[in-house]
C-alpha angles and dihedrals in degrees: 000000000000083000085051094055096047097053091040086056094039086058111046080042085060100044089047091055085045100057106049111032107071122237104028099095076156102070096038082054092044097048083047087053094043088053100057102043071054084054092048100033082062087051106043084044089053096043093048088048094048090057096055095069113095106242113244 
């Protein structure tokens, strides 16, 4: 969860930066990117949990 946080906050960091300083559209695409693999790194970690538990 800790990994989740620190790319959530990265990202938006980055976005933020992005955003507002002119001339770095990199940073503002890479905070985007970082903060879908966080996205998808969430997912993939609760699909692969839900599938550990013995069915009933």
């Amino acid at each position: 969860m800790v990994f989740f946080l620190v790319l959530l906050i990265c990202g938006i960091a980055l976005i933020v930066i992005g955003a507002v300083v002119d001339g770095l559209l990199y940073l503002l695409s890479t905070g985007v990117l970082l903060l879908i693999a966080a996205v998808l790194y969430l997912l993939v970690r609760s699909i692969s949990r839900s599938r550990r538990r013995p069915a009933h």
